[in-house]
Short mmCIF file of C-alpha atoms in Angstrom, two decimals:
data_model
loop_
_atom_site.label_atom_id
_atom_site.label_comp_id
_atom_site.label_asym_id
_atom_site.label_seq_id
_atom_site.Cartn_x
_atom_site.Cartn_y
_atom_site.Cartn_z
CA UNK A 17 53.91 -37.03 -39.64
CA UNK A 18 51.19 -35.35 -42.22
CA UNK A 19 47.81 -34.69 -41.30
CA UNK A 20 44.76 -35.91 -43.99
CA UNK A 21 42.74 -33.19 -45.13
CA UNK A 22 38.97 -33.45 -44.77
CA UNK A 23 37.40 -33.11 -48.25
CA UNK A 24 34.84 -29.89 -47.74
CA UNK A 25 32.20 -32.23 -49.80
CA UNK A 26 32.48 -35.01 -47.88
CA UNK A 27 31.26 -33.52 -44.75
CA UNK A 28 28.49 -32.12 -46.29
CA UNK A 29 27.53 -35.17 -47.71
CA UNK A 30 27.75 -36.35 -43.78
CA UNK A 31 25.23 -33.97 -43.24
CA UNK A 32 23.14 -34.61 -45.42
CA UNK A 33 23.06 -38.53 -44.26
CA UNK A 34 21.31 -36.34 -41.06
CA UNK A 35 17.54 -36.16 -42.10
CA UNK A 36 16.83 -33.54 -39.52
CA UNK A 37 19.84 -31.97 -41.34
CA UNK A 38 18.92 -32.34 -44.70
CA UNK A 39 15.08 -31.01 -44.81
CA UNK A 40 17.30 -27.37 -43.01
CA UNK A 41 19.10 -27.27 -45.70
CA UNK A 42 16.75 -28.51 -48.09
CA UNK A 43 13.87 -25.65 -46.74
CA UNK A 44 16.97 -23.36 -46.75
CA UNK A 45 17.76 -23.98 -50.14
CA UNK A 46 14.47 -23.33 -51.32
CA UNK A 47 12.64 -20.73 -49.38
CA UNK A 48 15.10 -18.06 -48.51
CA UNK A 49 12.25 -16.23 -47.52
CA UNK A 50 10.89 -18.51 -44.56
CA UNK A 51 14.50 -18.31 -42.14
CA UNK A 52 13.44 -14.26 -42.42
CA UNK A 53 10.36 -14.73 -41.10
CA UNK A 54 11.75 -16.93 -38.39
CA UNK A 55 14.11 -14.56 -37.01
CA UNK A 56 11.57 -11.63 -36.98
CA UNK A 57 8.47 -13.75 -35.58
CA UNK A 58 11.50 -14.95 -32.87
CA UNK A 59 12.45 -10.79 -32.48
CA UNK A 60 8.41 -9.93 -32.33
CA UNK A 61 8.25 -12.60 -29.55
CA UNK A 62 11.34 -11.32 -27.34
CA UNK A 63 10.04 -8.03 -27.51
CA UNK A 64 6.75 -8.70 -26.47
CA UNK A 65 8.07 -10.69 -23.81
CA UNK A 66 9.87 -8.14 -22.23
CA UNK A 67 7.14 -5.26 -23.03
CA UNK A 68 5.09 -8.16 -20.40
CA UNK A 69 7.59 -8.09 -17.63
CA UNK A 70 8.70 -4.34 -17.60
CA UNK A 71 4.46 -3.94 -17.83
CA UNK A 72 4.15 -6.32 -14.66
CA UNK A 73 7.08 -4.84 -12.80
CA UNK A 74 5.34 -1.76 -13.25
CA UNK A 75 1.77 -3.19 -11.50
CA UNK A 76 3.90 -4.69 -8.78
CA UNK A 77 4.62 -1.05 -7.73
CA UNK A 78 1.30 0.33 -8.28
CA UNK A 79 0.54 -2.33 -5.66
CA UNK A 80 2.88 0.31 -2.85
CA UNK A 81 0.38 2.81 -4.29
CA UNK A 82 -2.82 3.91 -2.63
CA UNK A 83 -4.72 2.49 -5.49
CA UNK A 84 -4.04 -1.32 -4.45
CA UNK A 85 -2.56 -4.06 -2.63
CA UNK A 86 -5.68 -3.85 0.35
CA UNK A 87 -4.61 -0.53 1.09
CA UNK A 88 -7.10 0.95 3.95
CA UNK A 89 -5.12 4.77 3.14
CA UNK A 90 -7.22 4.21 -0.01
CA UNK A 91 -9.92 3.90 1.90
CA UNK A 92 -9.62 6.83 3.74
CA UNK A 93 -9.50 8.87 0.83
CA UNK A 94 -13.13 7.31 -0.85
CA UNK A 95 -14.44 7.96 2.07
CA UNK A 96 -13.63 11.93 3.20
CA UNK A 97 -16.83 13.00 1.93
CA UNK A 98 -18.95 10.67 4.32
CA UNK A 99 -16.26 11.40 7.13
CA UNK A 100 -17.80 15.07 6.85
CA UNK A 101 -20.82 13.88 7.26
CA UNK A 102 -19.95 12.34 10.11
CA UNK A 103 -18.00 14.54 11.47
CA UNK A 104 -18.86 17.80 10.12
CA UNK A 105 -17.33 21.02 11.34
CA UNK A 106 -14.27 18.36 13.02
CA UNK A 107 -12.74 18.02 9.47
CA UNK A 108 -10.89 21.27 9.67
CA UNK A 109 -7.67 20.09 11.33
CA UNK A 110 -6.76 16.30 10.81
CA UNK A 111 -3.99 14.53 11.74
CA UNK A 112 -3.24 10.88 9.32
CA UNK A 113 -0.92 8.50 11.11
CA UNK A 114 -0.03 5.87 8.21
CA UNK A 115 1.71 5.49 5.11
CA UNK A 116 1.49 7.37 2.53
CA UNK A 117 0.88 10.19 4.78
CA UNK A 118 2.22 12.89 1.91
CA UNK A 119 -0.31 11.89 -0.99
CA UNK A 120 -3.52 11.82 2.07
CA UNK A 121 -1.95 15.45 3.32
CA UNK A 122 -2.12 16.07 -0.15
CA UNK A 123 -5.87 15.34 -0.72
CA UNK A 124 -6.81 17.05 2.90
CA UNK A 125 -5.26 20.01 1.61
CA UNK A 126 -8.15 20.19 -1.66
CA UNK A 127 -10.69 19.81 1.01
CA UNK A 128 -12.78 23.36 2.47
CA UNK A 129 -12.17 24.78 4.93
CA UNK A 130 -9.40 21.60 6.32
CA UNK A 131 -5.61 21.85 7.63
CA UNK A 132 -4.32 18.65 8.21
CA UNK A 133 -0.77 17.05 9.02
CA UNK A 134 1.08 13.79 8.64
CA UNK A 135 2.51 10.96 10.78
CA UNK A 136 4.92 8.98 8.17
CA UNK A 137 5.29 5.77 10.44
CA UNK A 138 8.17 4.03 8.02
CA UNK A 139 11.06 5.43 5.80
CA UNK A 140 10.03 7.34 3.21
CA UNK A 141 11.87 5.85 0.82
CA UNK A 142 12.11 7.69 -3.75
CA UNK A 143 9.03 10.17 -2.26
CA UNK A 144 8.60 13.39 -4.27
CA UNK A 145 9.50 16.62 -4.36
CA UNK A 146 6.30 17.72 -2.69
CA UNK A 147 6.09 14.83 -0.12
CA UNK A 148 9.69 16.13 0.98
CA UNK A 149 8.82 19.81 1.05
CA UNK A 150 5.93 18.30 3.71
CA UNK A 151 8.10 16.72 5.05
CA UNK A 152 11.06 19.61 5.10
CA UNK A 153 8.63 22.51 6.88
CA UNK A 154 7.08 19.70 9.58
CA UNK A 155 3.71 19.42 8.43
CA UNK A 156 4.36 15.43 6.97
CA UNK A 157 7.12 13.93 10.43
CA UNK A 158 8.29 10.31 10.57
CA UNK A 159 7.93 9.04 14.05
CA UNK A 160 7.55 5.22 15.36
CA UNK A 161 4.53 4.88 16.67
CA UNK A 162 6.33 3.54 19.61
CA UNK A 163 7.48 5.98 21.22
CA UNK A 164 4.86 8.94 22.79
CA UNK A 165 3.54 11.62 18.90
CA UNK A 166 5.07 14.74 19.61
CA UNK A 167 2.35 16.48 20.18
CA UNK A 168 0.62 18.00 22.34
CA UNK A 169 -2.76 16.62 23.57
CA UNK A 170 -6.38 18.06 21.98
CA UNK A 171 -3.67 18.78 19.02
CA UNK A 172 -6.17 18.23 16.37
CA UNK A 173 -10.00 17.68 16.15
CA UNK A 174 -10.08 15.01 14.35
CA UNK A 175 -6.80 11.79 14.10
CA UNK A 176 -7.34 9.06 11.72
CA UNK A 177 -5.02 6.49 11.21
CA UNK A 178 -4.68 2.88 7.91
CA UNK A 179 -2.50 1.01 7.43
CA UNK A 180 -0.17 1.10 10.95
CA UNK A 181 -1.73 -0.81 13.74
CA UNK A 182 -1.87 -3.80 11.99
CA UNK A 183 1.69 -4.02 12.10
CA UNK A 184 1.97 -3.11 15.57
CA UNK A 185 1.59 -6.37 18.06
CA UNK A 186 -0.10 -6.03 21.47
CA UNK A 187 2.36 -4.64 23.63
CA UNK A 188 2.15 -1.58 21.40
CA UNK A 189 -1.01 -0.79 20.31
CA UNK A 190 -1.62 -0.71 23.78
CA UNK A 191 0.94 2.32 24.15
CA UNK A 192 0.02 3.55 20.76
CA UNK A 193 -3.74 3.81 20.57
CA UNK A 194 -4.35 5.60 23.91
CA UNK A 195 -1.55 8.24 22.36
CA UNK A 196 -3.11 8.78 19.38
CA UNK A 197 -6.71 9.59 21.42
CA UNK A 198 -4.73 12.11 23.22
CA UNK A 199 -3.63 14.21 20.67
CA UNK A 200 -7.33 14.21 19.46
CA UNK A 201 -10.54 16.54 20.10
CA UNK A 202 -13.20 15.06 18.99
CA UNK A 203 -12.67 11.36 18.19
CA UNK A 204 -9.97 9.05 15.95
CA UNK A 205 -11.39 6.69 13.07
CA UNK A 206 -8.98 3.91 12.80
CA UNK A 207 -9.08 1.97 9.12
CA UNK A 208 -8.19 -2.11 10.16
CA UNK A 209 -7.77 -4.84 7.39
CA UNK A 210 -9.81 -7.67 7.80
CA UNK A 211 -8.81 -10.87 8.57
CA UNK A 212 -8.12 -13.13 5.25
CA UNK A 213 -7.40 -10.07 3.89
CA UNK A 214 -5.32 -9.82 1.49
CA UNK A 215 -1.88 -7.85 1.63
CA UNK A 216 1.60 -8.09 -0.69
CA UNK A 217 3.63 -9.94 2.19
CA UNK A 218 7.27 -9.76 1.06
CA UNK A 219 6.27 -5.41 0.16
CA UNK A 220 5.48 -5.57 4.10
CA UNK A 221 7.73 -7.30 5.57
CA UNK A 222 10.76 -5.32 3.68
CA UNK A 223 8.74 -2.15 4.89
CA UNK A 224 7.43 -2.80 7.63
CA UNK A 225 9.25 -5.23 9.34
CA UNK A 226 6.50 -7.90 9.98
CA UNK A 227 3.63 -8.99 8.16
CA UNK A 228 0.34 -7.83 9.05
CA UNK A 229 -1.68 -9.11 12.02
CA UNK A 230 -5.05 -8.43 10.79
CA UNK A 231 -7.89 -9.03 13.58
CA UNK A 232 -11.23 -9.65 13.71
CA UNK A 233 -13.13 -7.03 14.89
CA UNK A 234 -14.54 -8.82 18.33
CA UNK A 235 -11.15 -8.68 19.11
CA UNK A 236 -10.66 -5.13 18.64
CA UNK A 237 -13.85 -4.56 20.42
CA UNK A 238 -12.13 -6.18 23.66
CA UNK A 239 -9.39 -4.65 23.34
CA UNK A 240 -11.00 -1.27 23.70
CA UNK A 241 -12.65 -2.14 26.47
CA UNK A 242 -9.68 -2.80 28.24
CA UNK A 243 -7.81 -0.05 27.44
CA UNK A 244 -10.57 1.82 28.72
CA UNK A 245 -11.41 3.48 25.47
CA UNK A 246 -14.83 4.59 24.77
CA UNK A 247 -16.59 3.41 20.86
CA UNK A 248 -17.88 7.02 19.51
CA UNK A 249 -21.32 5.54 18.95
CA UNK A 250 -22.83 8.96 17.58
CA UNK A 251 -20.18 9.11 14.85
CA UNK A 252 -20.62 5.95 13.29
CA UNK A 253 -24.07 5.75 13.25
CA UNK A 254 -24.24 8.69 11.16
CA UNK A 255 -21.23 7.43 8.51
CA UNK A 256 -23.34 4.27 8.64
CA UNK A 257 -25.90 6.04 7.02
CA UNK A 258 -23.84 8.67 5.33
CA UNK A 259 -22.64 4.94 3.50
CA UNK A 260 -25.86 2.96 3.29
CA UNK A 261 -26.86 6.15 1.64
CA UNK A 262 -23.80 7.03 -1.39
CA UNK A 263 -24.02 2.53 -1.78
CA UNK A 264 -20.55 2.23 -0.31
CA UNK A 265 -19.57 -0.85 0.85
CA UNK A 266 -16.09 -0.47 2.97
CA UNK A 267 -12.69 -2.41 2.03
CA UNK A 268 -11.50 -1.98 5.33
CA UNK A 269 -13.40 -2.08 9.13
CA UNK A 270 -13.57 1.27 10.29
CA UNK A 271 -14.43 2.39 14.08
CA UNK A 272 -15.06 5.17 15.79
CA UNK A 273 -13.53 6.34 18.97
CA UNK A 274 -14.12 9.38 21.30
CA UNK A 275 -11.74 11.73 22.50
CA UNK A 276 -10.48 11.38 25.96
CA UNK A 277 -12.69 14.11 28.42
#
């Protein structure tokens, strides 16, 4: 059997009978510049879309840094001058406990007459060479807060805790907070999130194993009483006075505890 050849001109005629196709053909014949313009505009929009997506991913990464994501560690950096007003010479040997300890230790070292150490309670991922050096020297340690701290009693003049206790259940807080007090000589400062404070939940669970449990100030005060921990009212008042003078309003709850006698 022989195949009947289709007349190309017939195809074009049929296509032309469809209004939409006909209009496109007419426009493409009449204004070829329009087609080129549409291609250019489409390319620009595509590039802009990709660029905006890359920017948003970098913003998400920045949330885990000190400046964002409801971080109480960022609060510590802002309040260093206020803490020096409240604790004076007690700021000469400081232990920071919490994520971003490498950054905190580096910032504390820039303070005059201040030595610093850090405990990172979570695995360190994608850290800088400077942070690796601090870990290698033993200045910053990775340690699980559910177990006794690797320091002798009163090893540090002041212990500062941020973004760490919010992720522990009361069962472990009963052990961890007294341990922090044990290794301090002049007090412990706790930075804890406010109830309702926004945190990046997906990143939290991936890094900390559970979302933060943000507790009220009344809960913390009751906890301190139950665990026989005494608040440092003198340091607390000095901190509040310095904050008022500077017009500073903390974004996190700040608690001051006395060391053991």
